[in-house]
mmCIF file of C-alpha atoms in Angstrom:
data_model
loop_
_atom_site.group_PDB
_atom_site.id
_atom_site.type_symbol
_atom_site.label_atom_id
_atom_site.label_comp_id
_atom_site.label_asym_id
_atom_site.label_seq_id
_atom_site.Cartn_x
_atom_site.Cartn_y
_atom_site.Cartn_z
ATOM 1 C CA UNK A 1401 13.473 -31.301 -20.557
ATOM 2 C CA UNK A 1402 13.649 -27.504 -20.521
ATOM 3 C CA UNK A 1403 9.894 -27.334 -21.099
ATOM 4 C CA UNK A 1404 9.272 -29.745 -18.213
ATOM 5 C CA UNK A 1405 11.520 -27.712 -15.900
ATOM 6 C CA UNK A 1406 9.686 -24.563 -16.940
ATOM 7 C CA UNK A 1407 6.310 -26.130 -16.164
ATOM 8 C CA UNK A 1408 7.545 -27.325 -12.751
ATOM 9 C CA UNK A 1409 8.906 -23.845 -11.978
ATOM 10 C CA UNK A 1410 5.658 -22.198 -13.016
ATOM 11 C CA UNK A 1411 3.673 -24.705 -10.935
ATOM 12 C CA UNK A 1412 5.778 -23.911 -7.871
ATOM 13 C CA UNK A 1413 5.270 -20.194 -8.504
ATOM 14 C CA UNK A 1414 1.489 -20.589 -8.614
ATOM 15 C CA UNK A 1415 1.592 -22.780 -5.493
ATOM 16 C CA UNK A 1416 3.534 -20.039 -3.709
ATOM 17 C CA UNK A 1417 1.063 -17.365 -4.844
ATOM 18 C CA UNK A 1418 -1.851 -19.507 -3.641
ATOM 19 C CA UNK A 1419 -0.159 -20.101 -0.289
ATOM 20 C CA UNK A 1420 0.539 -16.429 0.335
ATOM 21 C CA UNK A 1421 -2.992 -15.389 -0.663
ATOM 22 C CA UNK A 1422 -4.359 -18.080 1.699
ATOM 23 C CA UNK A 1423 -2.156 -16.613 4.435
ATOM 24 C CA UNK A 1424 -3.519 -13.103 3.907
ATOM 25 C CA UNK A 1425 -7.128 -14.299 3.635
ATOM 26 C CA UNK A 1426 -6.922 -15.962 7.043
ATOM 27 C CA UNK A 1427 -5.281 -12.806 8.408
ATOM 28 C CA UNK A 1428 -8.167 -10.726 7.016
ATOM 29 C CA UNK A 1429 -10.751 -12.974 8.668
ATOM 30 C CA UNK A 1430 -8.981 -12.584 12.035
ATOM 31 C CA UNK A 1431 -8.834 -8.810 11.669
ATOM 32 C CA UNK A 1432 -12.419 -8.553 10.432
ATOM 33 C CA UNK A 1433 -13.590 -10.584 13.424
ATOM 34 C CA UNK A 1434 -11.657 -8.655 16.084
ATOM 35 C CA UNK A 1435 -12.996 -5.142 15.417
ATOM 36 C CA UNK A 1436 -16.738 -5.813 15.945
ATOM 37 C CA UNK A 1437 -16.062 -8.450 18.643
ATOM 38 C CA UNK A 1438 -14.116 -6.045 20.841
ATOM 39 C CA UNK A 1439 -16.653 -3.257 20.271
ATOM 40 C CA UNK A 1440 -19.528 -5.527 21.338
ATOM 41 C CA UNK A 1441 -17.644 -6.570 24.483
ATOM 42 C CA UNK A 1442 -16.909 -2.957 25.447
ATOM 43 C CA UNK A 1443 -20.504 -1.983 24.773
ATOM 44 C CA UNK A 1444 -21.712 -4.691 27.168
ATOM 45 C CA UNK A 1445 -19.347 -3.292 29.794
ATOM 46 C CA UNK A 1446 -21.061 0.093 29.495
ATOM 47 C CA UNK A 1447 -18.086 1.830 27.870
ATOM 48 C CA UNK A 1448 -19.003 5.074 26.050
ATOM 49 C CA UNK A 1449 -19.021 5.192 22.224
ATOM 50 C CA UNK A 1450 -16.231 7.792 22.278
ATOM 51 C CA UNK A 1451 -14.023 5.478 24.358
ATOM 52 C CA UNK A 1452 -14.851 2.525 22.080
ATOM 53 C CA UNK A 1453 -13.813 4.615 19.087
ATOM 54 C CA UNK A 1454 -10.547 5.633 20.733
ATOM 55 C CA UNK A 1455 -9.837 2.016 21.608
ATOM 56 C CA UNK A 1456 -10.428 0.924 18.002
ATOM 57 C CA UNK A 1457 -8.113 3.701 16.759
ATOM 58 C CA UNK A 1458 -5.159 2.158 18.588
ATOM 59 C CA UNK A 1459 -4.761 -0.568 15.952
ATOM 60 C CA UNK A 1460 -4.334 1.790 12.957
ATOM 61 C CA UNK A 1461 -1.993 3.912 15.097
ATOM 62 C CA UNK A 1462 0.063 0.741 15.524
ATOM 63 C CA UNK A 1463 0.008 0.295 11.729
ATOM 64 C CA UNK A 1464 1.262 3.836 11.188
ATOM 65 C CA UNK A 1465 4.082 3.726 13.732
ATOM 66 C CA UNK A 1466 5.302 0.240 12.760
ATOM 67 C CA UNK A 1467 5.355 0.836 8.990
ATOM 68 C CA UNK A 1468 8.708 2.675 8.884
ATOM 69 C CA UNK A 1469 10.323 -0.226 10.792
ATOM 70 C CA UNK A 1470 9.351 -2.978 8.332
ATOM 71 C CA UNK A 1471 12.196 -2.586 5.782
ATOM 72 C CA UNK A 1472 14.818 -2.659 8.556
ATOM 73 C CA UNK A 1473 13.181 -5.691 10.211
ATOM 74 C CA UNK A 1474 13.093 -7.564 6.897
ATOM 75 C CA UNK A 1475 16.790 -6.820 6.277
ATOM 76 C CA UNK A 1476 17.887 -7.618 9.833
ATOM 77 C CA UNK A 1477 15.946 -10.843 10.474
ATOM 78 C CA UNK A 1478 14.755 -11.854 6.998
ATOM 79 C CA UNK A 1479 11.275 -11.310 5.592
ATOM 80 C CA UNK A 1480 10.140 -14.885 6.240
ATOM 81 C CA UNK A 1481 11.299 -15.008 9.841
ATOM 82 C CA UNK A 1482 9.789 -11.573 10.518
ATOM 83 C CA UNK A 1483 6.396 -12.574 9.092
ATOM 84 C CA UNK A 1484 6.281 -15.889 10.992
ATOM 85 C CA UNK A 1485 7.246 -14.172 14.254
ATOM 86 C CA UNK A 1486 4.515 -11.583 13.717
ATOM 87 C CA UNK A 1487 1.911 -14.321 13.149
ATOM 88 C CA UNK A 1488 2.872 -15.924 16.471
ATOM 89 C CA UNK A 1489 2.912 -12.569 18.297
ATOM 90 C CA UNK A 1490 -0.503 -11.677 16.842
ATOM 91 C CA UNK A 1491 -2.000 -14.847 18.329
ATOM 92 C CA UNK A 1492 -0.299 -14.106 21.661
ATOM 93 C CA UNK A 1493 -1.492 -10.494 21.861
ATOM 94 C CA UNK A 1494 -5.060 -11.486 20.961
ATOM 95 C CA UNK A 1495 -4.922 -14.086 23.755
ATOM 96 C CA UNK A 1496 -3.780 -11.353 26.169
ATOM 97 C CA UNK A 1497 -6.694 -9.169 25.057
ATOM 98 C CA UNK A 1498 -9.102 -12.039 25.797
ATOM 99 C CA UNK A 1499 -7.470 -12.653 29.167
ATOM 100 C CA UNK A 1500 -7.467 -9.033 30.417
ATOM 101 C CA UNK A 1501 -10.997 -7.881 29.422
ATOM 102 C CA UNK A 1502 -10.164 -4.349 30.573
ATOM 103 C CA UNK A 1503 -10.786 -1.254 28.461
ATOM 104 C CA UNK A 1504 -7.680 0.555 29.711
ATOM 105 C CA UNK A 1505 -5.327 -2.394 29.266
ATOM 106 C CA UNK A 1506 -6.786 -2.890 25.797
ATOM 107 C CA UNK A 1507 -5.376 0.469 24.636
ATOM 108 C CA UNK A 1508 -1.715 -0.688 24.644
ATOM 109 C CA UNK A 1509 -2.680 -4.222 23.597
ATOM 110 C CA UNK A 1510 -4.706 -3.044 20.591
ATOM 111 C CA UNK A 1511 -1.806 -0.770 19.687
ATOM 112 C CA UNK A 1512 0.510 -3.800 19.884
ATOM 113 C CA UNK A 1513 -1.732 -5.917 17.691
ATOM 114 C CA UNK A 1514 -1.492 -3.196 15.049
ATOM 115 C CA UNK A 1515 2.293 -3.198 15.402
ATOM 116 C CA UNK A 1516 2.689 -6.988 15.065
ATOM 117 C CA UNK A 1517 0.072 -7.656 12.371
ATOM 118 C CA UNK A 1518 1.248 -4.890 10.045
ATOM 119 C CA UNK A 1519 4.564 -6.522 8.977
ATOM 120 C CA UNK A 1520 2.745 -9.806 8.347
ATOM 121 C CA UNK A 1521 0.276 -8.063 6.037
ATOM 122 C CA UNK A 1522 2.860 -5.872 4.278
ATOM 123 C CA UNK A 1523 5.377 -8.662 3.625
ATOM 124 C CA UNK A 1524 2.664 -11.035 2.380
ATOM 125 C CA UNK A 1525 1.466 -8.392 -0.059
ATOM 126 C CA UNK A 1526 5.043 -7.844 -1.264
ATOM 127 C CA UNK A 1527 5.432 -11.578 -1.955
ATOM 128 C CA UNK A 1528 2.234 -11.649 -4.020
ATOM 129 C CA UNK A 1529 3.415 -8.648 -6.062
ATOM 130 C CA UNK A 1530 6.878 -10.143 -6.575
ATOM 131 C CA UNK A 1531 5.532 -13.584 -7.540
ATOM 132 C CA UNK A 1532 2.878 -12.341 -9.976
ATOM 133 C CA UNK A 1533 3.965 -12.709 -13.633
ATOM 134 C CA UNK A 1534 3.945 -9.208 -15.203
ATOM 135 C CA UNK A 1535 1.494 -10.245 -17.928
ATOM 136 C CA UNK A 1536 -0.977 -11.497 -15.311
ATOM 137 C CA UNK A 1537 -0.281 -9.099 -12.463
ATOM 138 C CA UNK A 1538 -3.584 -7.247 -12.936
ATOM 139 C CA UNK A 1539 -5.816 -10.286 -12.499
ATOM 140 C CA UNK A 1540 -3.705 -11.730 -9.649
ATOM 141 C CA UNK A 1541 -3.802 -8.488 -7.669
ATOM 142 C CA UNK A 1542 -7.517 -8.280 -8.450
ATOM 143 C CA UNK A 1543 -8.000 -11.745 -6.953
ATOM 144 C CA UNK A 1544 -5.834 -10.725 -4.017
ATOM 145 C CA UNK A 1545 -7.924 -7.579 -3.341
ATOM 146 C CA UNK A 1546 -11.150 -9.550 -3.697
ATOM 147 C CA UNK A 1547 -10.055 -12.210 -1.200
ATOM 148 C CA UNK A 1548 -8.826 -9.584 1.291
ATOM 149 C CA UNK A 1549 -12.178 -7.779 1.134
ATOM 150 C CA UNK A 1550 -14.115 -11.046 1.389
ATOM 151 C CA UNK A 1551 -11.983 -12.079 4.381
ATOM 152 C CA UNK A 1552 -12.708 -8.849 6.239
ATOM 153 C CA UNK A 1553 -16.406 -9.248 5.436
ATOM 154 C CA UNK A 1554 -16.371 -12.897 6.602
ATOM 155 C CA UNK A 1555 -14.870 -11.997 9.981
ATOM 156 C CA UNK A 1556 -18.096 -10.570 11.434
ATOM 157 C CA UNK A 1557 -20.032 -13.551 10.043
ATOM 158 C CA UNK A 1558 -17.925 -15.841 12.267
ATOM 159 C CA UNK A 1559 -19.437 -14.061 15.259
ATOM 160 C CA UNK A 1560 -22.873 -15.303 14.182
ATOM 161 C CA UNK A 1561 -21.627 -18.840 14.734
ATOM 162 C CA UNK A 1562 -19.640 -18.430 17.968
ATOM 163 C CA UNK A 1563 -21.147 -15.299 19.547
ATOM 164 C CA UNK A 1564 -19.174 -12.565 21.291
ATOM 165 C CA UNK A 1565 -19.110 -13.864 24.866
ATOM 166 C CA UNK A 1566 -16.348 -15.784 26.615
ATOM 167 C CA UNK A 1567 -13.350 -17.392 24.942
ATOM 168 C CA UNK A 1568 -14.906 -18.908 21.761
ATOM 169 C CA UNK A 1569 -14.587 -15.794 19.548
ATOM 170 C CA UNK A 1570 -11.058 -15.176 20.802
ATOM 171 C CA UNK A 1571 -10.128 -18.788 20.101
ATOM 172 C CA UNK A 1572 -11.371 -18.401 16.526
ATOM 173 C CA UNK A 1573 -9.161 -15.328 16.060
ATOM 174 C CA UNK A 1574 -6.153 -16.961 17.753
ATOM 175 C CA UNK A 1575 -6.596 -20.099 15.625
ATOM 176 C CA UNK A 1576 -6.791 -17.940 12.499
ATOM 177 C CA UNK A 1577 -3.441 -16.310 13.265
ATOM 178 C CA UNK A 1578 -1.877 -19.727 13.986
ATOM 179 C CA UNK A 1579 -3.270 -21.068 10.693
ATOM 180 C CA UNK A 1580 -1.909 -17.954 9.009
ATOM 181 C CA UNK A 1581 1.572 -18.881 10.248
ATOM 182 C CA UNK A 1582 1.156 -22.514 9.139
ATOM 183 C CA UNK A 1583 0.084 -21.447 5.609
ATOM 184 C CA UNK A 1584 3.072 -19.120 5.376
ATOM 185 C CA UNK A 1585 5.558 -21.691 6.694
ATOM 186 C CA UNK A 1586 4.360 -24.226 4.103
ATOM 187 C CA UNK A 1587 5.358 -21.987 1.166
ATOM 188 C CA UNK A 1588 8.282 -20.092 2.698
ATOM 189 C CA UNK A 1589 11.017 -22.006 0.768
ATOM 190 C CA UNK A 1590 9.330 -21.029 -2.508
ATOM 191 C CA UNK A 1591 9.069 -17.309 -1.763
ATOM 192 C CA UNK A 1592 11.376 -14.815 -3.496
ATOM 193 C CA UNK A 1593 14.008 -12.935 -1.507
ATOM 194 C CA UNK A 1594 12.757 -9.373 -0.976
ATOM 195 C CA UNK A 1595 14.941 -8.340 1.958
ATOM 196 C CA UNK A 1596 18.138 -7.446 0.109
ATOM 197 C CA UNK A 1597 20.725 -5.770 2.312
ATOM 198 C CA UNK A 1598 22.166 -3.431 -0.303
ATOM 199 C CA UNK A 1599 20.522 -0.435 -1.988
ATOM 200 C CA UNK A 1600 18.597 0.380 1.169
ATOM 201 C CA UNK A 1601 15.527 2.604 0.858
ATOM 202 C CA UNK A 1602 13.599 3.869 3.881
ATOM 203 C CA UNK A 1603 9.868 4.493 3.962
ATOM 204 C CA UNK A 1604 10.360 8.266 4.042
ATOM 205 C CA UNK A 1605 13.016 7.963 1.338
ATOM 206 C CA UNK A 1606 10.445 6.241 -0.873
ATOM 207 C CA UNK A 1607 7.956 9.146 -0.708
ATOM 208 C CA UNK A 1608 9.533 11.315 -3.460
ATOM 209 C CA UNK A 1609 9.843 8.249 -5.714
ATOM 210 C CA UNK A 1610 6.063 7.718 -5.948
ATOM 211 C CA UNK A 1611 4.213 10.507 -4.143
ATOM 212 C CA UNK A 1612 1.215 10.181 -6.452
ATOM 213 C CA UNK A 1613 0.763 6.487 -5.648
ATOM 214 C CA UNK A 1614 0.954 7.288 -1.930
ATOM 215 C CA UNK A 1615 -1.617 10.081 -2.315
ATOM 216 C CA UNK A 1616 -3.849 7.562 -4.106
ATOM 217 C CA UNK A 1617 -3.634 5.237 -1.093
ATOM 218 C CA UNK A 1618 -4.589 8.075 1.282
ATOM 219 C CA UNK A 1619 -7.616 8.864 -0.890
ATOM 220 C CA UNK A 1620 -8.725 5.212 -1.204
ATOM 221 C CA UNK A 1621 -8.385 4.575 2.545
ATOM 222 C CA UNK A 1622 -9.993 7.848 3.567
ATOM 223 C CA UNK A 1623 -12.895 7.339 1.165
ATOM 224 C CA UNK A 1624 -13.581 3.798 2.357
ATOM 225 C CA UNK A 1625 -13.421 4.597 6.070
ATOM 226 C CA UNK A 1626 -15.436 7.832 5.777
ATOM 227 C CA UNK A 1627 -18.108 6.189 3.626
ATOM 228 C CA UNK A 1628 -18.524 3.196 5.937
ATOM 229 C CA UNK A 1629 -18.666 5.405 9.036
ATOM 230 C CA UNK A 1630 -20.726 8.351 7.767
ATOM 231 C CA UNK A 1631 -22.954 7.102 4.940
ATOM 232 C CA UNK A 1632 -25.521 5.879 7.516
ATOM 233 C CA UNK A 1633 -25.500 9.381 9.055
ATOM 234 C CA UNK A 1634 -25.957 10.848 5.567
ATOM 235 C CA UNK A 1635 -28.966 8.599 4.962
ATOM 236 C CA UNK A 1636 -30.772 9.734 8.108
ATOM 237 C CA UNK A 1637 -30.879 13.265 6.667
ATOM 238 C CA UNK A 1638 -33.131 11.878 3.921
ATOM 239 C CA UNK A 1639 -35.212 9.821 6.346
ATOM 240 C CA UNK A 1640 -33.798 6.478 5.225
ATOM 241 C CA UNK A 1641 -34.090 3.603 7.699
ATOM 242 C CA UNK A 1642 -31.110 1.881 9.312
ATOM 243 C CA UNK A 1643 -32.046 -1.322 7.494
ATOM 244 C CA UNK A 1644 -31.925 0.416 4.098
ATOM 245 C CA UNK A 1645 -28.610 2.120 4.865
ATOM 246 C CA UNK A 1646 -27.114 -1.154 6.103
ATOM 247 C CA UNK A 1647 -28.236 -2.790 2.859
ATOM 248 C CA UNK A 1648 -26.627 0.028 0.854
ATOM 249 C CA UNK A 1649 -23.347 -0.444 2.695
ATOM 250 C CA UNK A 1650 -23.528 -4.173 1.971
ATOM 251 C CA UNK A 1651 -24.036 -3.438 -1.736
ATOM 252 C CA UNK A 1652 -21.073 -1.057 -1.647
ATOM 253 C CA UNK A 1653 -18.858 -3.771 -0.128
ATOM 254 C CA UNK A 1654 -20.220 -6.272 -2.675
ATOM 255 C CA UNK A 1655 -19.111 -3.957 -5.485
ATOM 256 C CA UNK A 1656 -15.683 -3.800 -3.930
ATOM 257 C CA UNK A 1657 -15.453 -7.598 -3.737
ATOM 258 C CA UNK A 1658 -16.965 -8.398 -7.142
ATOM 259 C CA UNK A 1659 -15.188 -5.935 -9.419
ATOM 260 C CA UNK A 1660 -11.477 -6.014 -8.533
ATOM 261 C CA UNK A 1661 -10.696 -8.910 -10.896
ATOM 262 C CA UNK A 1662 -12.425 -7.254 -13.891
ATOM 263 C CA UNK A 1663 -10.586 -4.015 -13.102
ATOM 264 C CA UNK A 1664 -7.316 -5.972 -12.895
ATOM 265 C CA UNK A 1665 -7.974 -7.563 -16.286
ATOM 266 C CA UNK A 1666 -8.668 -4.102 -17.721
ATOM 267 C CA UNK A 1667 -5.345 -2.902 -16.296
ATOM 268 C CA UNK A 1668 -3.600 -5.682 -18.227
ATOM 269 C CA UNK A 1669 -5.182 -4.490 -21.488
ATOM 270 C CA UNK A 1670 -4.478 -0.787 -20.970
ATOM 271 C CA UNK A 1671 -2.411 0.358 -17.967
ATOM 272 C CA UNK A 1672 -2.953 0.402 -14.216
ATOM 273 C CA UNK A 1673 -2.325 4.167 -14.222
ATOM 274 C CA UNK A 1674 -5.098 4.789 -16.752
ATOM 275 C CA UNK A 1675 -7.552 2.532 -14.915
ATOM 276 C CA UNK A 1676 -6.693 4.318 -11.656
ATOM 277 C CA UNK A 1677 -7.539 7.648 -13.277
ATOM 278 C CA UNK A 1678 -10.824 6.232 -14.638
ATOM 279 C CA UNK A 1679 -11.709 4.851 -11.178
ATOM 280 C CA UNK A 1680 -10.970 8.235 -9.610
ATOM 281 C CA UNK A 1681 -13.097 10.084 -12.170
ATOM 282 C CA UNK A 1682 -16.061 7.713 -11.677
ATOM 283 C CA UNK A 1683 -15.726 8.075 -7.894
ATOM 284 C CA UNK A 1684 -15.963 11.875 -8.285
ATOM 285 C CA UNK A 1685 -19.046 11.406 -10.495
ATOM 286 C CA UNK A 1686 -20.597 9.240 -7.764
ATOM 287 C CA UNK A 1687 -20.087 12.043 -5.244
ATOM 288 C CA UNK A 1688 -21.894 14.430 -7.590
ATOM 289 C CA UNK A 1689 -24.791 12.025 -8.208
ATOM 290 C CA UNK A 1690 -25.262 10.852 -4.604
ATOM 291 C CA UNK A 1691 -27.656 13.646 -3.466
ATOM 292 C CA UNK A 1692 -29.785 13.181 -6.588
ATOM 293 C CA UNK A 1693 -30.001 9.374 -6.463
ATOM 294 C CA UNK A 1694 -30.069 8.616 -2.722
ATOM 295 C CA UNK A 1695 -33.886 8.455 -2.632
ATOM 296 C CA UNK A 1696 -34.310 6.660 -5.969
ATOM 297 C CA UNK A 1697 -33.885 3.001 -7.050
ATOM 298 C CA UNK A 1698 -30.834 4.064 -9.086
ATOM 299 C CA UNK A 1699 -28.866 4.407 -5.852
ATOM 300 C CA UNK A 1700 -28.401 0.613 -5.765
ATOM 301 C CA UNK A 1701 -26.365 0.217 -8.993
ATOM 302 C CA UNK A 1702 -24.624 3.532 -8.324
ATOM 303 C CA UNK A 1703 -23.447 2.491 -4.838
ATOM 304 C CA UNK A 1704 -22.283 -0.883 -6.231
ATOM 305 C CA UNK A 1705 -20.099 0.855 -8.825
ATOM 306 C CA UNK A 1706 -18.968 3.414 -6.226
ATOM 307 C CA UNK A 1707 -17.666 0.650 -3.982
ATOM 308 C CA UNK A 1708 -15.913 -1.034 -6.912
ATOM 309 C CA UNK A 1709 -14.080 1.993 -8.304
ATOM 310 C CA UNK A 1710 -13.224 3.656 -4.978
ATOM 311 C CA UNK A 1711 -11.351 0.542 -3.821
ATOM 312 C CA UNK A 1712 -10.110 0.039 -7.370
ATOM 313 C CA UNK A 1713 -7.943 3.128 -6.820
ATOM 314 C CA UNK A 1714 -5.957 1.119 -4.254
ATOM 315 C CA UNK A 1715 -5.844 -2.054 -6.349
ATOM 316 C CA UNK A 1716 -4.458 -0.142 -9.337
ATOM 317 C CA UNK A 1717 -1.899 1.579 -7.106
ATOM 318 C CA UNK A 1718 -0.655 -1.818 -5.868
ATOM 319 C CA UNK A 1719 -0.390 -3.098 -9.447
ATOM 320 C CA UNK A 1720 1.582 -0.014 -10.502
ATOM 321 C CA UNK A 1721 3.849 -0.359 -7.465
ATOM 322 C CA UNK A 1722 4.742 -3.895 -8.606
ATOM 323 C CA UNK A 1723 5.325 -2.705 -12.171
ATOM 324 C CA UNK A 1724 7.744 0.046 -11.153
ATOM 325 C CA UNK A 1725 9.703 -1.262 -8.163
ATOM 326 C CA UNK A 1726 11.510 -4.387 -6.974
ATOM 327 C CA UNK A 1727 13.702 -5.453 -4.046
ATOM 328 C CA UNK A 1728 14.207 -3.003 -1.201
ATOM 329 C CA UNK A 1729 12.254 -0.278 -3.001
ATOM 330 C CA UNK A 1730 9.251 -2.597 -3.207
ATOM 331 C CA UNK A 1731 9.533 -3.382 0.522
ATOM 332 C CA UNK A 1732 9.816 0.322 1.404
ATOM 333 C CA UNK A 1733 6.995 1.200 -0.987
ATOM 334 C CA UNK A 1734 4.598 -1.346 0.427
ATOM 335 C CA UNK A 1735 5.410 -0.254 3.977
ATOM 336 C CA UNK A 1736 4.761 3.318 2.859
ATOM 337 C CA UNK A 1737 1.402 2.161 1.440
ATOM 338 C CA UNK A 1738 0.494 0.746 4.844
ATOM 339 C CA UNK A 1739 1.543 3.987 6.522
ATOM 340 C CA UNK A 1740 -0.541 6.096 4.128
ATOM 341 C CA UNK A 1741 -3.535 3.767 4.502
ATOM 342 C CA UNK A 1742 -3.417 4.458 8.235
ATOM 343 C CA UNK A 1743 -3.041 8.195 7.665
ATOM 344 C CA UNK A 1744 -6.014 8.291 5.299
ATOM 345 C CA UNK A 1745 -8.169 6.086 7.519
ATOM 346 C CA UNK A 1746 -7.554 8.223 10.599
ATOM 347 C CA UNK A 1747 -7.587 11.720 9.069
ATOM 348 C CA UNK A 1748 -10.320 11.752 6.415
ATOM 349 C CA UNK A 1749 -13.354 10.557 8.480
ATOM 350 C CA UNK A 1750 -12.979 13.296 11.159
ATOM 351 C CA UNK A 1751 -12.520 15.963 8.468
ATOM 352 C CA UNK A 1752 -15.587 14.691 6.610
ATOM 353 C CA UNK A 1753 -17.606 14.523 9.831
ATOM 354 C CA UNK A 1754 -16.635 18.111 10.670
ATOM 355 C CA UNK A 1755 -17.710 19.202 7.184
ATOM 356 C CA UNK A 1756 -21.091 17.554 7.797
ATOM 357 C CA UNK A 1757 -21.395 19.476 11.075
ATOM 358 C CA UNK A 1758 -20.854 22.740 9.195
ATOM 359 C CA UNK A 1759 -22.504 22.059 5.829
ATOM 360 C CA UNK A 1760 -25.081 19.457 6.789
ATOM 361 C CA UNK A 1761 -25.366 16.098 5.029
ATOM 362 C CA UNK A 1762 -23.889 17.593 1.866
ATOM 363 C CA UNK A 1763 -20.536 17.776 3.619
ATOM 364 C CA UNK A 1764 -20.022 14.054 2.884
ATOM 365 C CA UNK A 1765 -20.153 14.076 -0.938
ATOM 366 C CA UNK A 1766 -18.514 17.526 -1.092
ATOM 367 C CA UNK A 1767 -15.495 16.547 1.020
ATOM 368 C CA UNK A 1768 -14.978 13.140 -0.589
ATOM 369 C CA UNK A 1769 -15.634 14.562 -4.047
ATOM 370 C CA UNK A 1770 -13.048 17.322 -3.619
ATOM 371 C CA UNK A 1771 -10.511 14.827 -2.287
ATOM 372 C CA UNK A 1772 -10.957 12.531 -5.292
ATOM 373 C CA UNK A 1773 -10.998 15.503 -7.673
ATOM 374 C CA UNK A 1774 -7.635 16.610 -6.265
ATOM 375 C CA UNK A 1775 -6.274 13.118 -6.976
ATOM 376 C CA UNK A 1776 -7.655 13.182 -10.529
ATOM 377 C CA UNK A 1777 -6.057 16.564 -11.226
ATOM 378 C CA UNK A 1778 -2.749 15.449 -9.686
ATOM 379 C CA UNK A 1779 -2.855 12.251 -11.761
ATOM 380 C CA UNK A 1780 -3.243 14.202 -14.995
ATOM 381 C CA UNK A 1781 -0.732 16.909 -14.041
ATOM 382 C CA UNK A 1782 1.822 14.450 -12.643
ATOM 383 C CA UNK A 1783 1.628 11.937 -15.486
ATOM 384 C CA UNK A 1784 5.064 10.449 -16.030
ATOM 385 C CA UNK A 1785 6.532 12.198 -12.966
ATOM 386 C CA UNK A 1786 5.380 10.087 -10.005
#
C-alpha cells in the first residue's frame, strides 16, 4: 500500500512538473512572437530604428521594476492566484497593444506587459525548481531551459504562418497567454506552497546571500543579448554576408537548445557550481578564439559550443539556487534572478557596442571575454562563500 501511495505521489509530482513546463513553454512562444511582430509593425509605420529599440526596451524595464514586488505579491495574494491573474492581464495588455497601434501608446503598454508577465515567469520557474527531485534536478532544469529556448525560437516561426498584419498575430499571442493560464490552472492544486508568510526575504535582502549566483545571471544575460545584437556587426568587419551571420546565430541558438540537458546531467554527476565554472571558462576561451576562427570552417562547431556553455551559466545558476534555497528565500532569489537578467540584458550590449566604437570589431570578444573572466575569477575566489 505504501509503495502504491508513493507511486501515485510521484506520478502527481511529474504531472505537476509537466504542467508547469507546458505553461512556461506557451509563455515563451508568446514572448518570442511579440518582439519581432511589434518591430515589424513599427518599421512599416516608418518609425526610426532608435525609437523601435527604445520601445522594445520597455519590456525588460518592466521586468526590472516588477521583480522586487513579486515576493510580496505571492505572500499577499498567493503564488497561484498571482500567476493566473498575470496570465489574464498579459492577454489583456497584448490586446490593448493590438487595438492602439500607436508607437507612443506602446511605450507604457510594453512596459506593462513586462510588469505583468514577469511574475508569471518567475513563479512558474520557482514551482519547477521546488518540484524537481534533488537527484534529478539537473536534467529537469536542463529540459526546462531547453523548452524555454525552443519556445522563444518558435515564436518568430509563428509569424511565418500568420504574418504580421492585422489581428491574426495578436490573436495567436493572446491565445497563447490564455492557454498558459489554462495549463497553470489545471495543475494548480498539485503545486507546492512557495508563498510562506513567515521568514520574509526581500529581493535586495537576498543579494548578500548569493551575490555570485546573481553576478552569473548578469553575465549570462549580458552575453546572450550582446552576442545576438552585435555578432552580425562583428561579422561585417570580416566581410561576412548577412546570410552567413544569420546562420551562425542560428547555430549558436541551436547549441543553447541542444546542450542544456547534457549539462544538467553532468551537474548531477559532479556539481552545478563546478559545471558553471567550466561553462564560464569555455566561454572565455571562445572569446579568445573568435577572431582566429571567424573566417574558417571551425567557427561552426565553436559557435555551437559557445551558445551551449554561455547559456549553461544560467542553467547551472538556477540548479544551484534550487539546491541552496527553499520557501521565501527561493521566491526572493528567483525574483532577484529576473531583476539581474534585466540588468545584464540592458547594460552589457551598450557597453559592448561602445567598446566596438572605440576598439573596432575586437571590442566584442574583448568586452565579453573580460566579463566572463571576471566571473571565473570570482567563482574561484568566492568558492564556498556565495
